[in-house]
Coordinates of C-alpha atoms and ligand atoms in Angstrom, one line a residue:
M22 CA -58.8 133.5 129.3
R23 CA -58.4 130.0 128.3
Y24 CA -60.7 127.5 129.8
E25 CA -57.9 125.1 130.8
R26 CA -56.2 127.8 132.9
L27 CA -59.4 128.5 134.8
L28 CA -60.0 124.9 135.8
P29 CA -57.4 124.5 138.6
G30 CA -58.5 127.7 140.3
L31 CA -62.1 126.6 140.1
T32 CA -61.3 123.2 141.5
I33 CA -59.5 124.8 144.4
T34 CA -62.4 127.1 145.1
V35 CA -64.9 124.3 145.0
V36 CA -62.8 122.0 147.2
A37 CA -62.3 124.9 149.7
L38 CA -66.0 125.5 149.7
L39 CA -66.8 121.9 150.3
V40 CA -64.3 121.8 153.2
V41 CA -65.8 124.8 154.8
I42 CA -69.4 123.5 154.4
G43 CA -68.3 120.0 155.6
G44 CA -66.5 121.5 158.5
A45 CA -69.5 123.6 159.5
I46 CA -71.7 120.5 159.4
W47 CA -69.2 118.5 161.4
L48 CA -68.8 121.3 164.0
Q49 CA -72.5 121.6 164.3
R50 CA -72.8 117.9 164.7
G51 CA -70.2 117.9 167.4
E52 CA -72.1 120.6 169.3
E53 CA -75.4 119.0 168.7
P54 CA -77.0 118.3 172.0
R55 CA -77.8 114.7 172.8
A56 CA -80.4 113.2 175.1
F57 CA -80.2 114.2 178.8
M58 CA -81.1 112.0 181.7
I59 CA -81.7 112.3 185.4
A60 CA -82.2 109.5 187.9
S61 CA -83.0 110.6 191.5
A62 CA -85.0 109.6 194.6
S63 CA -87.9 112.0 193.9
S64 CA -89.9 112.8 190.8
Y65 CA -90.0 116.4 192.0
A66 CA -86.2 116.6 192.0
S67 CA -85.8 114.8 188.7
E68 CA -88.3 117.2 187.1
A69 CA -86.5 120.3 188.6
G70 CA -83.3 119.0 187.1
A71 CA -84.9 118.5 183.8
E72 CA -86.3 122.0 183.8
I73 CA -82.8 123.4 184.2
L74 CA -81.4 121.1 181.5
R75 CA -84.2 122.2 179.1
K76 CA -83.1 125.8 179.6
G77 CA -79.6 124.9 178.5
G78 CA -78.1 124.2 182.0
S79 CA -75.2 121.9 182.6
A80 CA -75.2 118.7 184.7
V81 CA -73.9 120.7 187.6
D82 CA -76.6 123.3 187.2
A83 CA -79.2 120.6 187.3
A84 CA -77.5 119.0 190.3
I85 CA -78.0 122.2 192.2
A86 CA -81.7 122.4 191.4
V87 CA -82.1 118.7 192.2
Q88 CA -80.4 119.1 195.6
A89 CA -82.4 122.2 196.5
V90 CA -85.6 120.2 195.9
L91 CA -84.4 117.0 197.7
S92 CA -83.7 119.1 200.7
L93 CA -87.4 120.0 200.7
V94 CA -89.2 116.8 199.6
E95 CA -86.8 114.2 201.1
P96 CA -85.7 116.1 204.3
E97 CA -85.1 112.8 206.1
S98 CA -82.3 112.0 203.7
S99 CA -80.3 115.0 202.5
G100 CA -80.3 118.7 202.6
L101 CA -78.6 122.0 202.2
A102 CA -77.6 121.8 205.9
G103 CA -75.8 118.5 205.3
G104 CA -72.8 117.2 203.4
A105 CA -72.1 115.5 200.0
F106 CA -69.6 114.1 197.6
L107 CA -69.9 115.1 193.9
L108 CA -68.0 113.3 191.1
H109 CA -68.1 115.2 187.7
Y110 CA -67.0 114.0 184.3
N111 CA -66.4 116.6 181.6
E112 CA -66.6 114.8 178.3
A113 CA -65.2 117.6 176.1
E114 CA -62.0 117.8 178.2
D115 CA -62.1 114.1 179.3
R116 CA -61.6 115.3 182.8
I117 CA -62.9 114.1 186.2
D118 CA -63.3 116.4 189.2
A119 CA -64.0 115.2 192.7
Y120 CA -65.7 117.6 195.1
D121 CA -65.7 116.9 198.8
G122 CA -68.5 118.8 200.6
R123 CA -68.3 116.7 203.8
E124 CA -69.1 118.4 207.1
T125 CA -66.3 119.3 209.5
A126 CA -66.3 119.0 213.3
P127 CA -66.6 122.5 214.8
A128 CA -63.5 124.1 216.5
G129 CA -65.1 123.3 219.9
A130 CA -65.3 119.5 219.2
T131 CA -63.0 117.1 221.2
P132 CA -62.3 113.4 221.0
A133 CA -64.7 112.9 224.0
L134 CA -67.7 114.4 222.1
F135 CA -69.7 111.2 222.3
L136 CA -68.5 109.8 225.6
D137 CA -70.5 110.2 228.9
E138 CA -69.0 111.4 232.1
E139 CA -67.6 107.9 232.8
G140 CA -65.9 107.8 229.5
K141 CA -68.4 105.3 228.0
P142 CA -69.8 105.8 224.5
L143 CA -73.3 107.3 224.3
T144 CA -76.0 105.3 222.6
F145 CA -76.6 106.2 219.0
L146 CA -79.9 108.0 219.7
E147 CA -78.4 110.0 222.5
A148 CA -75.5 111.1 220.3
M149 CA -77.7 111.8 217.3
I150 CA -80.4 114.0 218.6
G151 CA -79.6 117.6 219.5
G152 CA -76.8 120.1 218.9
S153 CA -73.6 118.2 219.5
S154 CA -73.8 115.9 216.4
V155 CA -74.2 118.8 214.0
G156 CA -71.2 119.3 211.7
T157 CA -70.4 122.4 209.7
P158 CA -72.6 121.9 206.6
G159 CA -70.7 121.5 203.3
V160 CA -73.3 121.1 200.5
V161 CA -73.9 124.7 199.6
K162 CA -70.3 125.8 199.3
M163 CA -69.3 122.6 197.5
L164 CA -72.1 123.2 194.9
W165 CA -70.9 126.8 194.6
L166 CA -67.4 125.6 193.8
A167 CA -68.7 123.1 191.3
H168 CA -70.9 125.8 189.7
E169 CA -67.9 128.1 189.4
E170 CA -66.1 125.5 187.4
H171 CA -68.9 123.8 185.5
G172 CA -72.0 126.0 185.7
V173 CA -73.6 127.5 182.6
L174 CA -76.8 129.2 183.9
P175 CA -76.7 131.9 186.5
W176 CA -76.7 130.6 190.1
E177 CA -79.9 132.3 191.2
Q178 CA -81.9 130.7 188.4
L179 CA -81.1 127.2 189.8
F180 CA -83.2 127.7 192.9
E181 CA -86.4 128.7 191.2
P182 CA -88.0 125.2 191.0
A183 CA -87.3 124.6 194.7
I184 CA -88.6 128.0 195.8
R185 CA -91.8 127.4 193.8
L186 CA -92.4 124.0 195.4
A187 CA -91.6 125.3 198.9
E188 CA -94.2 128.0 198.5
D189 CA -96.9 126.1 196.6
G190 CA -96.4 122.9 198.5
F191 CA -95.5 119.3 197.6
A192 CA -97.1 116.0 198.2
V193 CA -95.5 113.9 200.9
A194 CA -93.9 110.8 199.4
P195 CA -94.4 107.3 200.9
K196 CA -90.9 107.1 202.3
L197 CA -91.1 110.5 204.0
A198 CA -94.5 109.6 205.5
Q199 CA -93.0 106.3 206.7
A200 CA -90.0 108.1 208.2
I201 CA -92.2 110.5 210.1
A202 CA -94.4 107.7 211.4
R203 CA -91.5 105.6 212.5
D204 CA -89.5 108.3 214.2
P205 CA -89.2 108.0 217.9
V206 CA -88.5 111.6 218.8
L207 CA -89.5 113.9 215.9
M208 CA -92.8 114.9 217.4
Q209 CA -91.0 116.2 220.5
M210 CA -88.7 118.5 218.7
P211 CA -89.4 122.2 218.4
V212 CA -90.0 123.5 214.9
A213 CA -90.1 119.9 213.4
Q214 CA -93.1 119.2 215.5
D215 CA -95.0 122.1 213.9
Y216 CA -93.8 121.3 210.4
F217 CA -94.3 117.5 210.2
Y218 CA -97.4 117.2 212.3
R219 CA -100.8 118.9 212.6
R220 CA -103.0 119.1 215.6
S221 CA -106.3 117.3 215.8
P222 CA -109.2 119.3 217.4
D223 CA -108.4 117.6 220.7
G224 CA -104.8 118.6 220.5
A225 CA -103.2 115.3 219.5
L226 CA -100.3 115.4 217.0
I227 CA -101.1 113.8 213.6
P228 CA -98.1 113.0 211.5
A229 CA -98.1 114.1 207.8
A230 CA -99.3 111.2 205.7
E231 CA -98.5 110.1 202.2
G232 CA -100.1 112.6 199.8
D233 CA -100.5 115.4 202.3
I234 CA -99.4 118.7 201.0
L235 CA -96.6 120.4 203.0
K236 CA -95.4 124.0 202.5
N237 CA -92.2 125.3 203.8
P238 CA -92.0 129.1 203.6
A239 CA -89.0 129.2 205.9
Y240 CA -87.1 127.2 203.4
A241 CA -88.2 129.4 200.5
E242 CA -86.8 132.3 202.4
T243 CA -83.5 130.5 202.9
L244 CA -83.3 129.6 199.2
R245 CA -84.0 133.2 198.2
R246 CA -81.0 134.3 200.3
I247 CA -78.7 131.7 198.8
A248 CA -80.0 132.6 195.3
A249 CA -79.3 136.3 195.9
H250 CA -76.1 136.1 197.9
G251 CA -74.4 132.9 196.7
W252 CA -72.7 130.8 199.4
K253 CA -72.6 133.8 201.7
G254 CA -76.4 133.6 201.8
F255 CA -76.0 130.4 203.8
Y256 CA -72.7 130.8 205.6
E257 CA -73.2 134.4 206.7
G258 CA -76.2 136.5 207.8
P259 CA -79.6 135.4 209.0
V260 CA -79.5 131.8 207.8
A261 CA -76.1 131.2 209.5
E262 CA -77.2 132.9 212.6
E263 CA -80.4 130.8 212.9
I264 CA -78.4 127.6 212.4
V265 CA -75.9 128.5 215.1
A266 CA -78.5 129.7 217.5
T267 CA -80.5 126.4 217.0
V268 CA -77.4 124.3 217.6
Q269 CA -76.1 126.2 220.6
N270 CA -79.6 126.4 222.3
A271 CA -80.7 122.9 221.4
P272 CA -83.0 121.4 224.1
L273 CA -80.7 118.3 224.1
R274 CA -76.9 118.2 224.1
P275 CA -76.3 121.8 222.8
G276 CA -73.4 122.0 220.4
T277 CA -70.5 124.4 219.8
L278 CA -71.1 125.1 216.1
S279 CA -70.3 128.9 215.7
L280 CA -70.5 131.6 213.1
Q281 CA -66.7 131.2 212.9
D282 CA -67.0 127.5 212.0
L283 CA -69.4 128.4 209.2
A284 CA -67.1 131.2 208.0
D285 CA -64.1 128.9 208.0
Y286 CA -65.8 126.0 206.1
E287 CA -64.0 125.0 202.8
P288 CA -65.1 122.4 200.4
K289 CA -62.2 120.4 198.9
K290 CA -61.3 119.3 195.5
R291 CA -59.6 116.0 195.7
E292 CA -57.7 113.8 193.3
P293 CA -60.2 111.2 192.1
V294 CA -59.2 107.5 192.7
C295 CA -59.6 105.2 189.7
A296 CA -58.8 101.6 189.3
P297 CA -59.2 99.1 186.4
Y298 CA -61.8 96.5 186.7
R299 CA -62.0 93.9 183.8
A300 CA -62.1 96.0 180.7
Y301 CA -63.4 99.1 182.5
R302 CA -62.0 101.8 184.7
V303 CA -63.9 102.8 187.8
C304 CA -63.5 106.2 189.4
T305 CA -64.7 107.5 192.7
L306 CA -63.7 109.9 195.5
P307 CA -60.8 109.2 197.8
P308 CA -61.3 109.2 201.6
P309 CA -63.0 110.4 203.6
S310 CA -65.6 109.0 201.1
G311 CA -66.3 105.2 201.0
G312 CA -65.3 104.9 197.3
M313 CA -61.9 103.3 197.8
T314 CA -63.5 100.4 199.7
V315 CA -65.7 99.7 196.6
L316 CA -62.5 99.7 194.5
Q317 CA -60.9 97.2 197.0
I318 CA -63.8 94.9 196.7
L319 CA -63.6 95.0 192.9
G320 CA -59.8 94.6 193.0
I321 CA -60.1 91.5 195.2
L322 CA -62.8 90.0 192.9
E323 CA -60.8 90.8 189.8
N324 CA -58.8 87.6 190.7
Y325 CA -61.9 85.4 190.2
D326 CA -64.2 84.8 187.3
L327 CA -67.4 86.3 188.5
A328 CA -69.0 86.2 185.0
G329 CA -68.3 82.5 184.9
M330 CA -69.8 82.0 188.4
E331 CA -73.0 83.7 187.1
A332 CA -75.3 86.2 188.7
M333 CA -76.5 85.6 192.2
T334 CA -75.4 81.9 192.5
L335 CA -74.3 80.5 195.7
T336 CA -70.6 80.7 194.6
S337 CA -70.8 84.3 193.4
V338 CA -72.7 85.5 196.5
H339 CA -70.1 83.7 198.7
F340 CA -67.1 85.2 196.9
I341 CA -68.5 88.7 196.9
A342 CA -69.4 88.5 200.6
E343 CA -65.9 87.3 201.4
A344 CA -64.3 90.1 199.4
E345 CA -66.5 92.6 201.3
K346 CA -65.3 91.2 204.6
L347 CA -61.7 91.8 203.6
A348 CA -62.3 95.3 202.3
Y349 CA -64.5 96.4 205.3
A350 CA -61.8 95.1 207.7
D351 CA -59.2 97.4 206.0
R352 CA -61.6 100.3 206.0
D353 CA -62.4 99.9 209.7
H354 CA -58.6 100.0 210.4
Y355 CA -57.2 102.6 208.0
V356 CA -59.8 105.0 206.6
A357 CA -60.5 108.4 208.0
D358 CA -60.0 112.1 207.0
P359 CA -56.8 112.1 204.9
D360 CA -56.0 115.6 206.1
F361 CA -55.6 114.2 209.6
V362 CA -54.2 110.7 209.2
S363 CA -52.0 109.1 206.6
I364 CA -53.9 106.5 204.6
P365 CA -52.0 104.2 202.3
V366 CA -54.5 104.6 199.5
S367 CA -52.4 103.5 196.6
A368 CA -50.8 100.6 198.5
M369 CA -54.4 99.5 199.5
L370 CA -55.4 99.5 195.8
E371 CA -52.3 97.8 194.5
Q372 CA -53.0 94.8 192.4
E373 CA -50.4 92.6 194.2
Y374 CA -51.8 93.5 197.6
L375 CA -55.4 92.8 196.5
K376 CA -54.3 89.5 195.0
K377 CA -52.8 88.5 198.3
R378 CA -56.1 89.5 200.0
A379 CA -58.0 87.5 197.4
Y380 CA -56.1 84.4 198.2
E381 CA -57.4 84.6 201.8
I382 CA -60.8 83.6 200.4
D383 CA -61.7 79.9 200.7
A384 CA -64.3 78.7 198.3
S385 CA -65.6 76.1 200.7
Y386 CA -66.0 78.1 204.0
T387 CA -66.4 81.6 205.2
M388 CA -63.5 83.4 207.0
S389 CA -66.2 84.7 209.5
K390 CA -64.3 87.8 210.5
A391 CA -61.5 89.2 208.3
K392 CA -58.5 90.9 209.8
P393 CA -57.2 94.1 208.3
G394 CA -54.3 93.5 205.9
A395 CA -50.9 95.2 205.9
P396 CA -50.7 97.3 202.8
T397 CA -47.4 98.9 204.0
D398 CA -45.2 98.1 207.0
E399 CA -45.5 101.6 208.3
H400 CA -49.3 101.5 208.5
A401 CA -49.7 97.9 209.6
M402 CA -51.8 97.5 212.7
R403 CA -51.3 101.0 213.8
W404 CA -54.9 101.8 214.6
G405 CA -57.7 100.5 216.8
E406 CA -60.8 99.2 215.0
N407 CA -63.5 101.7 214.2
Q408 CA -66.8 100.2 215.2
P409 CA -69.3 102.2 213.2
I410 CA -73.0 102.7 213.8
D411 CA -75.2 104.6 211.5
K412 CA -78.8 104.6 210.5
P413 CA -79.5 104.7 206.8
S414 CA -80.9 107.8 205.1
T415 CA -79.1 109.7 202.4
S416 CA -79.8 110.2 198.7
H417 CA -77.9 109.5 195.4
F418 CA -78.7 111.0 192.0
T419 CA -77.0 110.8 188.6
I420 CA -77.3 113.3 185.8
I421 CA -76.0 113.4 182.2
D422 CA -76.5 116.6 180.2
G423 CA -76.9 117.0 176.5
A424 CA -73.1 117.7 176.1
G425 CA -72.2 114.4 177.8
N426 CA -71.2 115.9 181.2
V427 CA -72.0 113.6 184.1
V428 CA -72.7 114.2 187.8
S429 CA -72.7 111.4 190.3
M430 CA -73.6 112.8 193.7
T431 CA -74.3 111.2 197.1
T432 CA -75.7 113.6 199.7
T433 CA -76.8 113.2 203.3
V434 CA -77.9 114.6 206.6
E435 CA -76.6 111.2 208.0
G436 CA -79.4 109.5 210.0
P437 CA -83.1 110.0 209.2
F438 CA -83.9 113.7 209.8
G439 CA -80.3 114.3 211.0
S440 CA -80.0 115.8 214.4
H441 CA -83.8 116.5 214.3
L442 CA -83.1 120.2 214.7
M443 CA -84.6 122.5 212.1
A444 CA -83.4 125.9 211.1
G445 CA -84.2 128.0 208.0
G446 CA -86.7 125.3 207.0
M447 CA -83.9 122.7 206.8
M448 CA -83.0 119.6 208.9
L449 CA -79.5 120.1 210.5
N450 CA -77.3 117.1 210.0
N451 CA -76.0 114.7 212.6
Q452 CA -72.9 113.9 210.6
L453 CA -70.5 113.9 213.5
T454 CA -71.9 110.6 214.6
D455 CA -70.0 109.1 211.7
F456 CA -66.8 109.6 213.8
S457 CA -65.8 106.7 216.0
F458 CA -67.4 107.3 219.4
L459 CA -64.4 105.8 221.0
P460 CA -61.1 107.7 220.4
E461 CA -59.1 104.7 221.5
V462 CA -59.6 100.9 221.2
D463 CA -57.4 98.3 222.9
G464 CA -54.9 101.0 223.8
K465 CA -54.6 102.2 220.2
P466 CA -55.9 105.4 218.8
V467 CA -58.8 105.1 216.3
A468 CA -58.0 106.8 212.9
N469 CA -61.6 108.1 212.7
A470 CA -61.7 109.7 216.2
V471 CA -63.3 113.1 216.6
A472 CA -61.0 116.2 216.2
A473 CA -61.8 119.9 215.6
G474 CA -62.0 120.7 211.9
K475 CA -61.8 117.0 210.9
R476 CA -64.2 115.3 208.5
P477 CA -65.9 112.2 209.7
R478 CA -65.3 109.1 207.6
S479 CA -68.1 108.4 205.1
S480 CA -69.5 105.4 203.3
M481 CA -70.8 107.5 200.4
S482 CA -69.4 106.2 197.2
P483 CA -70.5 108.0 194.0
V484 CA -68.8 106.2 191.1
I485 CA -68.4 106.8 187.3
A486 CA -67.2 103.9 185.1
F487 CA -65.5 104.2 181.7
D488 CA -65.4 101.6 179.0
D489 CA -62.3 100.1 177.3
E490 CA -62.0 103.1 175.0
G491 CA -62.2 105.5 177.9
A492 CA -65.7 106.7 177.1
F493 CA -68.3 107.2 179.8
Y494 CA -70.1 103.9 180.5
A495 CA -72.1 104.2 183.7
A496 CA -72.5 106.2 186.9
I497 CA -74.1 105.0 190.1
G498 CA -74.3 105.5 193.9
S499 CA -76.5 104.8 196.8
P500 CA -77.6 105.6 200.3
G501 CA -77.6 102.9 203.0
G502 CA -75.3 103.8 205.9
N503 CA -72.1 101.8 205.7
R504 CA -73.9 99.2 203.5
I505 CA -73.6 101.7 200.7
I506 CA -70.2 100.3 199.8
G507 CA -71.7 96.8 199.4
Y508 CA -74.7 98.0 197.4
V509 CA -72.5 100.0 195.0
A510 CA -69.9 97.2 194.5
K511 CA -72.6 94.6 193.8
T512 CA -74.4 96.9 191.4
L513 CA -71.2 97.5 189.5
I514 CA -70.6 93.7 189.3
A515 CA -74.1 93.3 187.9
L516 CA -73.4 95.9 185.3
L517 CA -69.8 95.0 184.4
D518 CA -69.6 91.3 185.0
W519 CA -73.2 90.2 184.5
N520 CA -74.1 92.7 181.8
M521 CA -77.4 93.6 183.4
S522 CA -79.4 96.6 182.4
M523 CA -79.3 99.5 184.8
A524 CA -82.9 98.9 185.9
D525 CA -82.2 95.2 186.6
A526 CA -78.9 96.0 188.3
V527 CA -80.4 98.4 190.8
A528 CA -83.4 96.1 191.5
L529 CA -81.2 93.0 192.2
P530 CA -81.8 91.5 195.7
H531 CA -79.3 92.8 198.2
F532 CA -76.8 91.0 200.3
V533 CA -73.9 92.6 202.1
D534 CA -71.3 91.5 204.6
R535 CA -69.7 94.3 206.6
N536 CA -67.3 91.8 208.2
G537 CA -69.8 90.2 210.5
K538 CA -73.0 88.6 209.5
L539 CA -74.1 88.1 205.9
E540 CA -77.2 90.3 205.6
I541 CA -79.7 89.2 203.0
E542 CA -82.7 91.1 201.8
E543 CA -86.0 89.8 203.1
G544 CA -88.7 88.7 200.7
T545 CA -86.2 87.9 197.9
A546 CA -84.9 84.7 196.3
L547 CA -81.8 85.0 198.6
E548 CA -83.9 83.6 201.4
E549 CA -84.1 80.3 199.6
M550 CA -80.3 80.3 199.4
A551 CA -79.9 80.9 203.1
P552 CA -79.6 77.2 204.1
Q553 CA -76.7 76.6 201.6
L554 CA -75.0 79.8 202.7
R555 CA -75.2 78.6 206.3
Q556 CA -73.5 75.4 205.2
L557 CA -70.6 77.6 204.1
G558 CA -70.5 78.9 207.6
H559 CA -72.2 82.3 207.1
M560 CA -74.2 83.8 209.9
I561 CA -77.3 84.9 208.1
D562 CA -79.4 88.0 209.0
T563 CA -82.5 88.4 206.9
R564 CA -83.7 92.0 207.0
E565 CA -84.9 95.0 205.1
L566 CA -82.0 96.5 203.1
M567 CA -82.9 100.0 202.1
S568 CA -80.7 101.2 199.3
G569 CA -81.5 104.0 196.9
L570 CA -79.4 103.3 193.8
H571 CA -79.9 105.8 191.0
G572 CA -77.8 105.3 187.9
I573 CA -77.3 105.8 184.2
R574 CA -75.6 103.6 181.7
V575 CA -74.7 104.1 178.0
T576 CA -75.8 101.4 175.6
P577 CA -75.6 101.1 171.8
K578 CA -79.3 102.1 171.8
G579 CA -78.8 105.2 173.9
L580 CA -79.0 106.1 177.6
E581 CA -80.5 103.7 180.1
G582 CA -81.5 104.7 183.6
G583 CA -82.4 102.9 186.8
A584 CA -84.3 104.1 189.8
D585 CA -84.2 101.9 192.9
P586 CA -87.7 100.3 193.4
R587 CA -87.1 100.5 197.1
R588 CA -87.4 104.3 197.0
D589 CA -89.8 106.8 195.5
G590 CA -87.6 108.1 192.6
N591 CA -87.7 108.0 188.9
V592 CA -85.8 108.5 185.7
V593 CA -86.4 111.4 183.4
T594 CA -85.0 111.6 180.0
E595 CA -85.5 113.8 176.9
E596 CA -84.2 113.8 173.4
P597 CA -83.2 117.2 172.1
Ligands
LIG182 N1 -73.6 109.4 207.0 C1 -73.4 108.2 206.2 C2 -72.1 108.4 205.4 O1 -71.7 109.5 205.0 C3 -74.4 107.9 205.2 C4 -75.6 107.6 205.9 C5 -76.6 106.9 205.1 O2 -76.4 106.5 204.0 O3 -77.7 106.6 205.7 O4 -71.4 107.4 205.2

């Protein structure tokens, strides 16, 4: 054979070989795991998540392990007998999923749930403690659903770290110790009394202190059931029976929660709501979550040059506070469970509407109390104002796995220690107090009134932000009662307008205006600004502002995490 004839064939073979090898390398690079990161309110929880990620688990797998541990080590904040919202980003498919695991009111609940015999609203403490505030828990079934869609490791494996900790014991964190010491009623509650206190030789109750080791075998047993039987391990059988018996036989205000309510509970997948902000796109959950109010605050502020006003100056604080007033006013008028009331979500987020709202801001004086706007004629002024009361607890964590999947999840038992009832080693939530206690105000129905099967309105706002090329940029969320919305909005501004690092953004001094006073964080530089803020007409309330912001941001140098210095959490990251 002549050499010249052989050449083309050889060339084709060599080229083909190079393509195959190159392709293989490219493919491998594409699948190459990257660093993972977890930011949560507890180092135990972050470590549990990391253990799952090291085993090849996904962000959702890790979230399940994190939540199972938080329920144990931060029982005052969140737990498996509570509710949550989970936002998930799947990088490979460029897809966002929004999971609603909010509690529902039992079938026996009526609009008068929190009214006394004379039709007057109960005090918050009266309403919170006992059985009637307990909503049908949503966390476990929501996590099950997310695991069905995004889980990699087997469900039962995800509970191992929490079972180990519940059996071997964990050291009480400063915040838990403080919450026990501060609580006015925990020591009088059955079960909780035996768990969170020990008896001195003379019979006095001594609260668990920071560093004390607590073991929770009842919770380990609950976890084993959930691990073995999936969601049914919680919603049916002994765990469900114990929850129902505890609520129905509560020593204070027994509730109606039944086995049927548990059997009927369904988590919801909702269409995420996203809105542009500057060069970014910010996504969150729709109502009943608080996310759309965060988007409204940003949408109003988009009309002003916050970067030019600079971080935490008198002008930027004033403008952000005014935007918050406007957005909170809309929220207190319109937002509730979308399956029960019609909420004009897209009209409320329309740029033109928000521009009109923005022009209500006066640079030289506060509007004091904002009125709700009229996003559509149909909805305008239809409802009475929801006057919310809630006590901050809750937890937020953010996870990114080695494949670039992100979980941003806020989770809660509502107030500190929820209803204060304990079953299966878990605190039962008091989420129903997130409903308006008054079903009617000034002759108008309140959108967020109690109804059987309805989800109470929430402030929880897990967000994920994308950059101008649509790539994941940052994820964040926080506890803090209805101040959550203000905390999350301001942290996004710090990241997106003021280009702060995640650690600096979460540590920034807090101010929030929920359409009343301008609350500023005590012991921070904002106190020095107070006289000037007063000159702008703001009523100043200086106080502790307990957030728990835990977020992750992508930078050219890699992942960057932030754990709120106000809480006991941390950031764990690992290169592959
Ligand atoms: N239950 C509140 C909500 O869902 C959160 C409570 C808190 O953060 O303390 O809005």
